[in-house]
Amino acid sequence: MRLRLPSGRTLVLALPFLWLGLFFLAPFLIVAKIALSEGALGIPPYAPLLRWTDEGVLTIVLNLGNLATLVSDSFYIEAYLRSLRVAAISGVLCLLIGYPMAYAIARAPEHRRNLLLMLVVLPFWTSFLLRVMAWIGLLADNGVVNNLLLGLGLVSQPVALLYTDFALYAGIVYCYLPFMVLPLYATLSKLDPVLLEAAADLGARPWRAFLTVTLPLSLPGIIAGFMLVFIPAVGEFVIPELLGGPGAQLIGRVLWTEFFQNRDWPMASALAVVLLLLLVLPIAWFQHVQGKGAR
């Protein structure tokens, strides 16, 4: 009997599934297992799912109390809703700021585009933590912004900017703006300018041509950029911790508190599992609908 080896095409197609299984599915199953465990005093601080009874019978003990707490406790529900709201508003702000930037870069002369793109990604050359902490020096009561306002005589006393929603959104938009600009630029740079010329020949004004030609054709870039901003912003921890103050109890901060301060690994894992499902399921449904529309 001859052993039939898999073809090269099969191996190439299997690599992405192997990657997802190794770095996504396996960690997810481990976290899900911890979420269904009971808390315990020890290292690690949770009880195993498989246990031997006194009669020598192997049993599975599942704890659904953590998941039940998440859907019944208003504190966790508000943290999820607050995280979704902050991520959605941040995505819209990034779109409003990033779309003109991407459009200007796409319409710039070719020899200048690389320089402009480098300026967009230049902040990534420094540490994410340092970039967030720099906003503390800008927005503090004795920071650059307040000193400038006091020096110009616009205010008589420092304005409370740090540890506010303004500081939270400013930090998120600043850090995630390139994730919006780059997909938009990739889409806008591929648009055929002949389409706009045809719209102008048919009597469409520039704003009309933009709304009927450019904007609809750039929807894939808008959706991709919004997802790239929305998904990491939902679970953001560093920016709310440093800029948002005690009132910015987003799900990332709640998860960190449960894991490190309370040492309640099952509850923290349940928070992570529900957060992942809240993000993955709508995205999977959207891609399914988009695929059906394309077919």
Coordinates of N, CA and C in Angstrom, one line a residue, residues 105 108-119 185:
I105 N -3.3 62.2 1.6 CA -2.1 61.4 1.2 C -2.3 60.7 -0.1
A108 N -1.9 63.2 -2.9 CA -0.6 63.9 -2.9 C 0.2 63.3 -4.1
P109 N 1.2 64.1 -4.6 CA 2.1 63.5 -5.6 C 2.8 62.3 -5.1
E110 N 3.1 61.4 -6.0 CA 3.6 60.1 -5.6 C 4.9 60.2 -4.9
H111 N 5.8 61.1 -5.2 CA 7.1 61.2 -4.6 C 7.0 61.7 -3.1
R112 N 5.8 62.2 -2.7 CA 5.6 62.7 -1.3 C 4.8 61.7 -0.5
R113 N 4.2 60.7 -1.1 CA 3.4 59.8 -0.3 C 4.2 59.0 0.7
N114 N 5.3 58.5 0.4 CA 6.1 57.7 1.3 C 6.5 58.5 2.5
L115 N 6.8 59.8 2.3 CA 7.2 60.7 3.4 C 6.0 60.9 4.3
L116 N 4.8 61.2 3.7 CA 3.6 61.4 4.5 C 3.2 60.2 5.3
L117 N 3.3 59.0 4.7 CA 3.0 57.7 5.4 C 4.0 57.5 6.5
M118 N 5.3 57.9 6.3 CA 6.3 57.7 7.4 C 5.9 58.6 8.6
L119 N 5.4 59.8 8.3 CA 5.0 60.7 9.4 C 3.8 60.1 10.2
Y185 N -6.0 54.8 3.4 CA -5.1 55.1 2.3 C -5.0 54.0 1.2

